[in-house]
PDB file of C-alpha atoms in Angstrom:
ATOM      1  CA  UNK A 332     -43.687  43.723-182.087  1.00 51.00           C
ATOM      2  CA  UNK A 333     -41.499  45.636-179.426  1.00 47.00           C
ATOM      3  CA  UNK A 334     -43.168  48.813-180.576  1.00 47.00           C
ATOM      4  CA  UNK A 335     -46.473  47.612-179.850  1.00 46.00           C
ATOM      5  CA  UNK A 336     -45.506  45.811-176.554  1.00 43.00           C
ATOM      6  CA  UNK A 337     -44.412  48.783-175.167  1.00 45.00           C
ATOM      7  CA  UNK A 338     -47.739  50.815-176.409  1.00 46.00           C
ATOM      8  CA  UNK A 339     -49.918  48.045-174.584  1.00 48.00           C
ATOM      9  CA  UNK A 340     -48.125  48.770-171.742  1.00 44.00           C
ATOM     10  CA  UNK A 341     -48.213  52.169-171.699  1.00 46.00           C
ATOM     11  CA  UNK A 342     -52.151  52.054-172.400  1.00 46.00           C
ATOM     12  CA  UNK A 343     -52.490  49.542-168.999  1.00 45.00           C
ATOM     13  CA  UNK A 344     -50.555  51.688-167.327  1.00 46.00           C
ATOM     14  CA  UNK A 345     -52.902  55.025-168.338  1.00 46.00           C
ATOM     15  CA  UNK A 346     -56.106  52.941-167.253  1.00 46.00           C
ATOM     16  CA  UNK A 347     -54.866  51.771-164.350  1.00 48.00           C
ATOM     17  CA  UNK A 348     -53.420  55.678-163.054  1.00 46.00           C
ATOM     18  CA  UNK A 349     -57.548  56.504-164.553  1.00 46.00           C
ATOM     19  CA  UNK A 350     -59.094  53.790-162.221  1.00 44.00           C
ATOM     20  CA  UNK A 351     -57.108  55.073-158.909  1.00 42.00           C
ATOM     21  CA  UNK A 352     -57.925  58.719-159.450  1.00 42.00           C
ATOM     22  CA  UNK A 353     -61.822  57.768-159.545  1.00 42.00           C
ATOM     23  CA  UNK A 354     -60.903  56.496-156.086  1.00 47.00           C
ATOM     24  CA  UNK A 355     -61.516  59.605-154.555  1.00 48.00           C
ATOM     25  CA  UNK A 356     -64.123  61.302-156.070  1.00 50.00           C
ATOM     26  CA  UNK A 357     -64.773  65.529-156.148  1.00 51.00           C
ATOM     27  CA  UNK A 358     -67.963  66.071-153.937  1.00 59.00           C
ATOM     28  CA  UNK A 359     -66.038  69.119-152.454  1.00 63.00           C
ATOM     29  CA  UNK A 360     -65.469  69.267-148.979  1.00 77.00           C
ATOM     30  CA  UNK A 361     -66.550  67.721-146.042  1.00 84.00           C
ATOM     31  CA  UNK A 362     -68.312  70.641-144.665  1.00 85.00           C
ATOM     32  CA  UNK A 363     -70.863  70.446-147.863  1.00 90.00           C
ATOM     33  CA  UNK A 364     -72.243  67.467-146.429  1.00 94.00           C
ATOM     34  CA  UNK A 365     -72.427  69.017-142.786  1.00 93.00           C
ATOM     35  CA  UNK A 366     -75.345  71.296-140.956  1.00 92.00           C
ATOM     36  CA  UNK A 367     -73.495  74.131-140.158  1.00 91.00           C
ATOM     37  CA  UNK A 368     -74.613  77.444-141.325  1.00 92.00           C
ATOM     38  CA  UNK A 369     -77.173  79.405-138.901  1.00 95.00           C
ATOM     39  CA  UNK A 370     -80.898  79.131-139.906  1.00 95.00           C
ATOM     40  CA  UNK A 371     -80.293  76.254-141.673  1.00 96.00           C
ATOM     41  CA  UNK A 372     -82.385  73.186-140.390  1.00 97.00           C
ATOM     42  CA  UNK A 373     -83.425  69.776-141.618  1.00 98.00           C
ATOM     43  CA  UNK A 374     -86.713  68.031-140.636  1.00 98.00           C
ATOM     44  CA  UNK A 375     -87.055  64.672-139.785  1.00 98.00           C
ATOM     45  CA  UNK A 376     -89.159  61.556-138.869  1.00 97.00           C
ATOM     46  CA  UNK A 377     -88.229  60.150-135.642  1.00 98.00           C
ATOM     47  CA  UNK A 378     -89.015  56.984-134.727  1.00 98.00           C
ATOM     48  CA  UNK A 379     -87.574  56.318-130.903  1.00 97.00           C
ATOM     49  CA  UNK A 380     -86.759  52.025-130.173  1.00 97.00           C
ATOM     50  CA  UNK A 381     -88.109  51.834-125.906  1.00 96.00           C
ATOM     51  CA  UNK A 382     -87.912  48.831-124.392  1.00 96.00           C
ATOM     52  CA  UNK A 383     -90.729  48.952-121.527  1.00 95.00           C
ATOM     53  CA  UNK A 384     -92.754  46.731-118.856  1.00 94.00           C
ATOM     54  CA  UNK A 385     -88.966  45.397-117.652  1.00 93.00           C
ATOM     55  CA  UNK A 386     -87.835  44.734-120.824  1.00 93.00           C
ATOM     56  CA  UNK A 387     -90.571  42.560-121.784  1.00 94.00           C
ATOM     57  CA  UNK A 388     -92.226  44.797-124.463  1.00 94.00           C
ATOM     58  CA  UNK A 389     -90.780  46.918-126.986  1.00 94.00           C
ATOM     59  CA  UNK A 390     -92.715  49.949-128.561  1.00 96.00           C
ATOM     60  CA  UNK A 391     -92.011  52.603-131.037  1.00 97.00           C
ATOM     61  CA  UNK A 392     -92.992  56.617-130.404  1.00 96.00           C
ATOM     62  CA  UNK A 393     -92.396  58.714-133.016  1.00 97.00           C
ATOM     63  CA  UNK A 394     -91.836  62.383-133.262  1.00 96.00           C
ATOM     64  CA  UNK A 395     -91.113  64.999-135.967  1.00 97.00           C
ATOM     65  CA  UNK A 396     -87.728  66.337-135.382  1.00 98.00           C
ATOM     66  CA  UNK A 397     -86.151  69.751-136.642  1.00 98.00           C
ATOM     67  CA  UNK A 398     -82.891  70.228-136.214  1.00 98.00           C
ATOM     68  CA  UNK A 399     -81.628  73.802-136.381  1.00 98.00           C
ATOM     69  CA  UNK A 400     -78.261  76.149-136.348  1.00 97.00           C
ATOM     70  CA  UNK A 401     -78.775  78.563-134.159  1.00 96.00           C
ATOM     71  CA  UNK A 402     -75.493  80.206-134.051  1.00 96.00           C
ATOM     72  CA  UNK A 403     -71.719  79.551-134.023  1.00 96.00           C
ATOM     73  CA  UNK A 404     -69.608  79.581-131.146  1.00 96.00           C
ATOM     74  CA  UNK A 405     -66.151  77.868-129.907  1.00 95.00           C
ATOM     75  CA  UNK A 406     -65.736  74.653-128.428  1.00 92.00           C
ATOM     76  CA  UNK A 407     -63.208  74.071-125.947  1.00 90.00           C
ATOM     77  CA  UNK A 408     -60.558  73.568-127.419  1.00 90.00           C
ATOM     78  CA  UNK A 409     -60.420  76.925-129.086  1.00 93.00           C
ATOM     79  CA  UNK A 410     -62.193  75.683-132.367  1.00 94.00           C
ATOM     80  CA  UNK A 411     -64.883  77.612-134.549  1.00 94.00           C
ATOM     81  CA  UNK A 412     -67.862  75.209-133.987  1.00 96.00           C
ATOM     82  CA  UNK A 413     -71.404  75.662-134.312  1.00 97.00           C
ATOM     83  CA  UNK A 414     -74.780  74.800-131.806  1.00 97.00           C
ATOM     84  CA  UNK A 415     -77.265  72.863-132.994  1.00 98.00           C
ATOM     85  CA  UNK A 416     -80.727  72.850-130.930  1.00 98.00           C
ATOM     86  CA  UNK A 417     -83.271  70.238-131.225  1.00 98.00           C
ATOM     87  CA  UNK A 418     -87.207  70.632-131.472  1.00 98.00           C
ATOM     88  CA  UNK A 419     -89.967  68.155-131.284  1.00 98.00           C
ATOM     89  CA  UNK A 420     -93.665  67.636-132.107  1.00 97.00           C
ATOM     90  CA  UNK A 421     -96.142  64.781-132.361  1.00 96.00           C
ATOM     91  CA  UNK A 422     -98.155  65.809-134.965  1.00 94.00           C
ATOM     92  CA  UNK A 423     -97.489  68.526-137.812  1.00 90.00           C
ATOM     93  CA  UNK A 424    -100.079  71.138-136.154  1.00 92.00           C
ATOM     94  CA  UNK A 425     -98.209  71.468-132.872  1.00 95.00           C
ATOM     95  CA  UNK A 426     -95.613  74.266-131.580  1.00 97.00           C
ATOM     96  CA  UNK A 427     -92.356  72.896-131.613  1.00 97.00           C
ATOM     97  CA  UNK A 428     -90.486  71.874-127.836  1.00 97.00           C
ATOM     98  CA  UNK A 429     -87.425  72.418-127.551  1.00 96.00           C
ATOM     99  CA  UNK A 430     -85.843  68.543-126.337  1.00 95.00           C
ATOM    100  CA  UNK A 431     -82.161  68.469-126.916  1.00 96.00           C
ATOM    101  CA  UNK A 432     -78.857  70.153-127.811  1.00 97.00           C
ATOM    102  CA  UNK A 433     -75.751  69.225-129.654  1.00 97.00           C
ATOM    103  CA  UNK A 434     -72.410  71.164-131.563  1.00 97.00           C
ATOM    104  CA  UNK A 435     -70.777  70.512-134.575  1.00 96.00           C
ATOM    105  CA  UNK A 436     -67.063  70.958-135.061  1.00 96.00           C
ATOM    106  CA  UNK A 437     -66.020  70.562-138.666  1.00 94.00           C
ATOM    107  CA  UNK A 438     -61.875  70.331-138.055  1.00 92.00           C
ATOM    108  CA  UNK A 439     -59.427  70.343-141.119  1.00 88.00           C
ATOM    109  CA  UNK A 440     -59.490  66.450-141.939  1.00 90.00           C
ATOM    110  CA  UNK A 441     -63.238  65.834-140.568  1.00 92.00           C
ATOM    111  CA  UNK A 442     -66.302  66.537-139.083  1.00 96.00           C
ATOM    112  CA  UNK A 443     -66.761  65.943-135.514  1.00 96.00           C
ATOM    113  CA  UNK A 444     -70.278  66.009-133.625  1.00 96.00           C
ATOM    114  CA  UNK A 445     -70.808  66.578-129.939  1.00 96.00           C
ATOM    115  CA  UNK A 446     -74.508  64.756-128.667  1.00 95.00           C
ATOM    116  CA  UNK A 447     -75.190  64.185-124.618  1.00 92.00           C
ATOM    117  CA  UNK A 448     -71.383  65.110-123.820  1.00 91.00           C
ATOM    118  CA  UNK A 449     -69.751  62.309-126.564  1.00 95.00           C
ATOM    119  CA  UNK A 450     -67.704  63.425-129.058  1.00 96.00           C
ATOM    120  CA  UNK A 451     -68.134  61.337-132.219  1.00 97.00           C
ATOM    121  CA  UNK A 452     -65.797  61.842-135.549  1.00 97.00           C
ATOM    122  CA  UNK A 453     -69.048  61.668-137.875  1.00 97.00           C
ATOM    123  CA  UNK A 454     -67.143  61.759-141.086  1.00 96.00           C
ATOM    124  CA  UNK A 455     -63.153  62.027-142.379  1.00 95.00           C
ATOM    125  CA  UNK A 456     -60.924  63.207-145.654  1.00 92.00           C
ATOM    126  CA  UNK A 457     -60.570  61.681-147.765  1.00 92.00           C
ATOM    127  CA  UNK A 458     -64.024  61.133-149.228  1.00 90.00           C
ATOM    128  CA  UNK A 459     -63.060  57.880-150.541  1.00 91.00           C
ATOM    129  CA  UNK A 460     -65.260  54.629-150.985  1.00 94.00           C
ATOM    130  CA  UNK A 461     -63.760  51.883-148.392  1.00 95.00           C
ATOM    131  CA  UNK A 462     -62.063  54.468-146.387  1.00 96.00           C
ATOM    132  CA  UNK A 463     -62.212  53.773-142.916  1.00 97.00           C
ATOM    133  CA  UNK A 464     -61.902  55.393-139.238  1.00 97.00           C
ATOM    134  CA  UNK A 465     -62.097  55.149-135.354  1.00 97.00           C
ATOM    135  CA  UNK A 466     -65.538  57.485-135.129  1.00 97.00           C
ATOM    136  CA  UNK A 467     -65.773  56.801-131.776  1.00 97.00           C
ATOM    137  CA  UNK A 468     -61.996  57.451-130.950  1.00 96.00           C
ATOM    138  CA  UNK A 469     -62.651  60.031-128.411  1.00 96.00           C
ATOM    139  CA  UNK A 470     -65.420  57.997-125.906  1.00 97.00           C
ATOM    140  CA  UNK A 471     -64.632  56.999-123.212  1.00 95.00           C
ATOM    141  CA  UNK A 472     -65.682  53.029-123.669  1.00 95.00           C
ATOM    142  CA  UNK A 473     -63.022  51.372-121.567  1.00 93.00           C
ATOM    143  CA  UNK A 474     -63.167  52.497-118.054  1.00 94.00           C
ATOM    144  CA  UNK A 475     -65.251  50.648-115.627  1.00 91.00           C
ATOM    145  CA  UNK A 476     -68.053  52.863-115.136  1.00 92.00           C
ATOM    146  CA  UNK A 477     -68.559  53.467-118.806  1.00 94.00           C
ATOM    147  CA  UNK A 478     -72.467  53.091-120.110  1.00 93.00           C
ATOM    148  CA  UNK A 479     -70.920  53.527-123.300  1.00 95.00           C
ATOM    149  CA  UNK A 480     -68.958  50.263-123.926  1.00 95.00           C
ATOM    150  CA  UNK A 481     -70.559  48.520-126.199  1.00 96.00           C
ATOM    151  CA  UNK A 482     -69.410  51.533-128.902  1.00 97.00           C
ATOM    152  CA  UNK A 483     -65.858  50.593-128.169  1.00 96.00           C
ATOM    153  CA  UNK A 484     -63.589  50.134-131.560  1.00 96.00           C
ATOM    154  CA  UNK A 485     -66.386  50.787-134.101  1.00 97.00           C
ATOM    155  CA  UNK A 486     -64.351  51.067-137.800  1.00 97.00           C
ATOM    156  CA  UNK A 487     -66.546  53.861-139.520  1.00 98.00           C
ATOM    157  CA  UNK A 488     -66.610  53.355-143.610  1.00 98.00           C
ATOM    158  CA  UNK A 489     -67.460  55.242-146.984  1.00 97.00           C
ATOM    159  CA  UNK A 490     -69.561  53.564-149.085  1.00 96.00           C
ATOM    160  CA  UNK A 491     -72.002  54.019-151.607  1.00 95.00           C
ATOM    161  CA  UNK A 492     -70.509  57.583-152.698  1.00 94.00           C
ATOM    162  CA  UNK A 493     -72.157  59.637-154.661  1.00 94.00           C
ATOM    163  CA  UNK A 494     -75.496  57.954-154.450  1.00 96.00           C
ATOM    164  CA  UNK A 495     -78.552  58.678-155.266  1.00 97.00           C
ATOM    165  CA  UNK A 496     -81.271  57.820-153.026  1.00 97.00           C
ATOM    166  CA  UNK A 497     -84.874  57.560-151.902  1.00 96.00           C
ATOM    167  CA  UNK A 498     -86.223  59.083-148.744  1.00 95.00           C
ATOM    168  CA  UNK A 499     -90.343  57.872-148.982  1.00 91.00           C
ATOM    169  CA  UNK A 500     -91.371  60.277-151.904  1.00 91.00           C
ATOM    170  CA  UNK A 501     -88.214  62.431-151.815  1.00 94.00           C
ATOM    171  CA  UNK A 502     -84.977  61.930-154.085  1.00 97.00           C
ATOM    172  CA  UNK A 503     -82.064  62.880-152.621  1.00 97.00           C
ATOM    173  CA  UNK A 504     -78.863  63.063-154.827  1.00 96.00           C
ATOM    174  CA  UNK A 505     -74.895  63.135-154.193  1.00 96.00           C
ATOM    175  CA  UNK A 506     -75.509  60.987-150.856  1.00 97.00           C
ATOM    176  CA  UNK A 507     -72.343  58.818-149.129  1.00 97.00           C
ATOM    177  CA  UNK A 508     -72.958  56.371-146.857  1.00 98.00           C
ATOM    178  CA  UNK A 509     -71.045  55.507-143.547  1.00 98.00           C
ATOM    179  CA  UNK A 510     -71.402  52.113-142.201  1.00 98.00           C
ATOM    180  CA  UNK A 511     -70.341  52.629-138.611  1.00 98.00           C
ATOM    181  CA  UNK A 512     -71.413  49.026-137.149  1.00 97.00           C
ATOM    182  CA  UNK A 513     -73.351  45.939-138.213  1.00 97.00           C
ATOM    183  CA  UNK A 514     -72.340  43.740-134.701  1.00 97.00           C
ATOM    184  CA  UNK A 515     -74.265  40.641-133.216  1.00 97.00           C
ATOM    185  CA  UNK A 516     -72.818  38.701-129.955  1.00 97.00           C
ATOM    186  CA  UNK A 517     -74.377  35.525-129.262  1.00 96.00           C
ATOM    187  CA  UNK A 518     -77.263  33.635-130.653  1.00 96.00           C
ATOM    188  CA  UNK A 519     -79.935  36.081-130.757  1.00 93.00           C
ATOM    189  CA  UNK A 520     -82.505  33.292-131.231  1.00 93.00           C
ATOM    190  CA  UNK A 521     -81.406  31.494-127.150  1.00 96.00           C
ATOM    191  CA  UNK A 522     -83.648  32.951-125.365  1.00 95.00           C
ATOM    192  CA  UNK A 523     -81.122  30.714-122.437  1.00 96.00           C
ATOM    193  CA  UNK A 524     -78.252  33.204-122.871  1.00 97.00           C
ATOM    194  CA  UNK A 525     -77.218  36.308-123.659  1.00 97.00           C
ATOM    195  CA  UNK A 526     -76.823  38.161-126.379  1.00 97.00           C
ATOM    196  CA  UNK A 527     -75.814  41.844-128.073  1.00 97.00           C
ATOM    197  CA  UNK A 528     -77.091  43.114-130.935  1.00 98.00           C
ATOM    198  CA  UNK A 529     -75.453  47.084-132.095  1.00 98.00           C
ATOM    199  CA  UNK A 530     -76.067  48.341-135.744  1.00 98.00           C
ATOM    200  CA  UNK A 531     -75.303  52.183-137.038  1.00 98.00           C
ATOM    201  CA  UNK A 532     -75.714  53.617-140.323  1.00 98.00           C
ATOM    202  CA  UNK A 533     -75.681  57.264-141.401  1.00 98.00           C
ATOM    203  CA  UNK A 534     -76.623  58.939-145.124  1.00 98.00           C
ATOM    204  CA  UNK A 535     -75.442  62.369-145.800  1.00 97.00           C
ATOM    205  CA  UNK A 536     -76.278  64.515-148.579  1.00 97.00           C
ATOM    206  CA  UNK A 537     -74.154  67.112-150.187  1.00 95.00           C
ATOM    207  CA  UNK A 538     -75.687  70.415-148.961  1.00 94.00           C
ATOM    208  CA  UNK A 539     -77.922  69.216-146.666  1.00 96.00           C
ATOM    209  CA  UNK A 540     -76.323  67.468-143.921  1.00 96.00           C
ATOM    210  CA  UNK A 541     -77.968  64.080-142.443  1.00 97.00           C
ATOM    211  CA  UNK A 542     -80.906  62.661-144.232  1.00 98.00           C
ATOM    212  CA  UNK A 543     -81.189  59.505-142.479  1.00 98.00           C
ATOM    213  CA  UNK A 544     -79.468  57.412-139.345  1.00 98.00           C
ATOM    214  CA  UNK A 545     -80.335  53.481-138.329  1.00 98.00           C
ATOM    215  CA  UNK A 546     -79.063  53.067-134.371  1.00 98.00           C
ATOM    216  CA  UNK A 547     -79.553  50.005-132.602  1.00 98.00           C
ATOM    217  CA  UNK A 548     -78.164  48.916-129.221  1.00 98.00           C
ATOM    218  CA  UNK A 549     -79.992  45.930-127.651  1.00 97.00           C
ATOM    219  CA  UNK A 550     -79.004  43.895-124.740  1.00 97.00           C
ATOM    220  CA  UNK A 551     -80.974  40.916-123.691  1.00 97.00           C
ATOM    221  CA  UNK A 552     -80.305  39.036-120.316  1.00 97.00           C
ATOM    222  CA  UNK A 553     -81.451  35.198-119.886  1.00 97.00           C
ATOM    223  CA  UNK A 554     -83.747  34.239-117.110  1.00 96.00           C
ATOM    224  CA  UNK A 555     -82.947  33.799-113.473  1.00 95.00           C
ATOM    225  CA  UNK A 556     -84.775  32.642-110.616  1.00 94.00           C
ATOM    226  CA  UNK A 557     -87.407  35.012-110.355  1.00 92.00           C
ATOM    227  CA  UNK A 558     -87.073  36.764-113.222  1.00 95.00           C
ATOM    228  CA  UNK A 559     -87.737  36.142-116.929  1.00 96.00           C
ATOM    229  CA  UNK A 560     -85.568  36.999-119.248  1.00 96.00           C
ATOM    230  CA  UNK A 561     -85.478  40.887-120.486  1.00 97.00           C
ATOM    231  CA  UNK A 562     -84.209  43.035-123.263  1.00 97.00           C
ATOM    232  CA  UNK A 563     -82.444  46.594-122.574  1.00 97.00           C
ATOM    233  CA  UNK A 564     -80.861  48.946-125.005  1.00 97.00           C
ATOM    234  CA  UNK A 565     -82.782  51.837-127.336  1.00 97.00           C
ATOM    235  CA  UNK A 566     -83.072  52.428-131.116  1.00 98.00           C
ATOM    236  CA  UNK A 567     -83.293  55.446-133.652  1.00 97.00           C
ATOM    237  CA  UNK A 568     -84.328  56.299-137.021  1.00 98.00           C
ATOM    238  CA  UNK A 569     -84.395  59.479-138.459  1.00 98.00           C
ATOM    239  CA  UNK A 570     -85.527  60.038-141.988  1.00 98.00           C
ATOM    240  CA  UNK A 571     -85.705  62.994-143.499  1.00 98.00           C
ATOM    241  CA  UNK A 572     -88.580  64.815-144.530  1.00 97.00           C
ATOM    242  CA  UNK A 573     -87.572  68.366-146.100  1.00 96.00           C
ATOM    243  CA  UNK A 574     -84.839  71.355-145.330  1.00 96.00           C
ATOM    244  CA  UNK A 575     -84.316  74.878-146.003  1.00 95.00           C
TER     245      UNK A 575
END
């Protein structure tokens, strides 16, 4: 009876050292699941949240979006980073314009991603479902003249690793999943007082890069005298269509 006591535990003990290495699972490094080698692009459907006629209308305008390396550089700090330009288009049959301009720093523990001077920590070792972070760490949300403060403290988290999804007809395998914000302040329904609604999701894919992003900040302000009430804020989706 002692024999087998002590085989049962042994056995538990196995499974349970099994179960924690499965934890972390091996989809290589960070930097497979980061745009960062020059020619590369990805090509996306981008759908752009306005909130016009004084925030009493909202309206969609969507673009097709190709986001390409075009070479790597250093970032300030010393760092072997790489630029990433932006190009748009209405329809398919248009030239593309070029419309924006970020950098991508992928660091030893993480990968860090530099858009309209804010440096966000877009993913972080170890790729671990449940593991969380401070992505927007390096923002400044806290000083008075911030336009930024509503992305103060977000917790950034795995989830979903190693997923497989669907992108409209396209399968994308070995995605994660980081759930940067699901926030709502106040009763969204008062249309007497304010409220705050900020949501931000991000799928990666191993060898790609980005395949899809949810962002959502929206503001609305109750009526005063002389004014009705009014919505502020903007909202993205990006969903990939193909890459090279």
């Amino acid at each position: 009876m002692k024999k087998l006591f002590f085989l049962s535990v042994a056995a538990f003990l196995l499974l349970a050292s099994c179960s924690k290495k499965t934890e972390v699972l091996d989809l290589g490094d960070l930097k497979d699941f980061n745009l960062q080698q020059p020619g590369k692009y990805v090509i996306y459907k981008l759908d752009s949240l306005l909130y016009i006629n004084f925030g009493q209308k909202d309206t969609v305008v969507s673009y097709f979006a190709k986001d390409s390396v075009v070479a790597q550089i250093t970032d300030n700090l010393g760092r072997p980073a790489y630029r990433i330009f932006r190009f748009v288009r209405k329809t398919a049959t248009e030239a593309w314009q070029a419309n924006n301009t970020f950098m991508t720093v992928p660091t030893d523990n993480g990968v860090e991603f530099v858009e309209n001077n804010q440096r966000y920590i877009k993913l972080r070792q170890p790729l671990r479902d449940a593991y969380s972070w401070k992505g927007n760490t390096y923002i400044d949300t806290y000083s008075l003249n911030s336009e930024v403060k509503y992305l103060d403290d977000w917790d950034y988290v795995f989830e979903n690793m190693d997923a497989t999804i669907t992108l409209g007809s396209i399968i994308v395998n070995n995605t994660v999943t980081v759930n940067q914000r699901d926030e709502v302040i106040g009763n969204i329904t008062d249309l007497n007082s304010y409220s705050e609604k900020n949501l931000g999701i991000e799928k990666y894919a191993k060898g790609i890069g980005l395949v899809y992003r949810n962002f959502l900040h929206r503001e609305y302000q109750p009526p005063t005298p002389g004014r009705p009430g009014y919505k502020t804020g903007y909202g993205v989706t990006m969903t990939m269509l193909s890459h090279n």
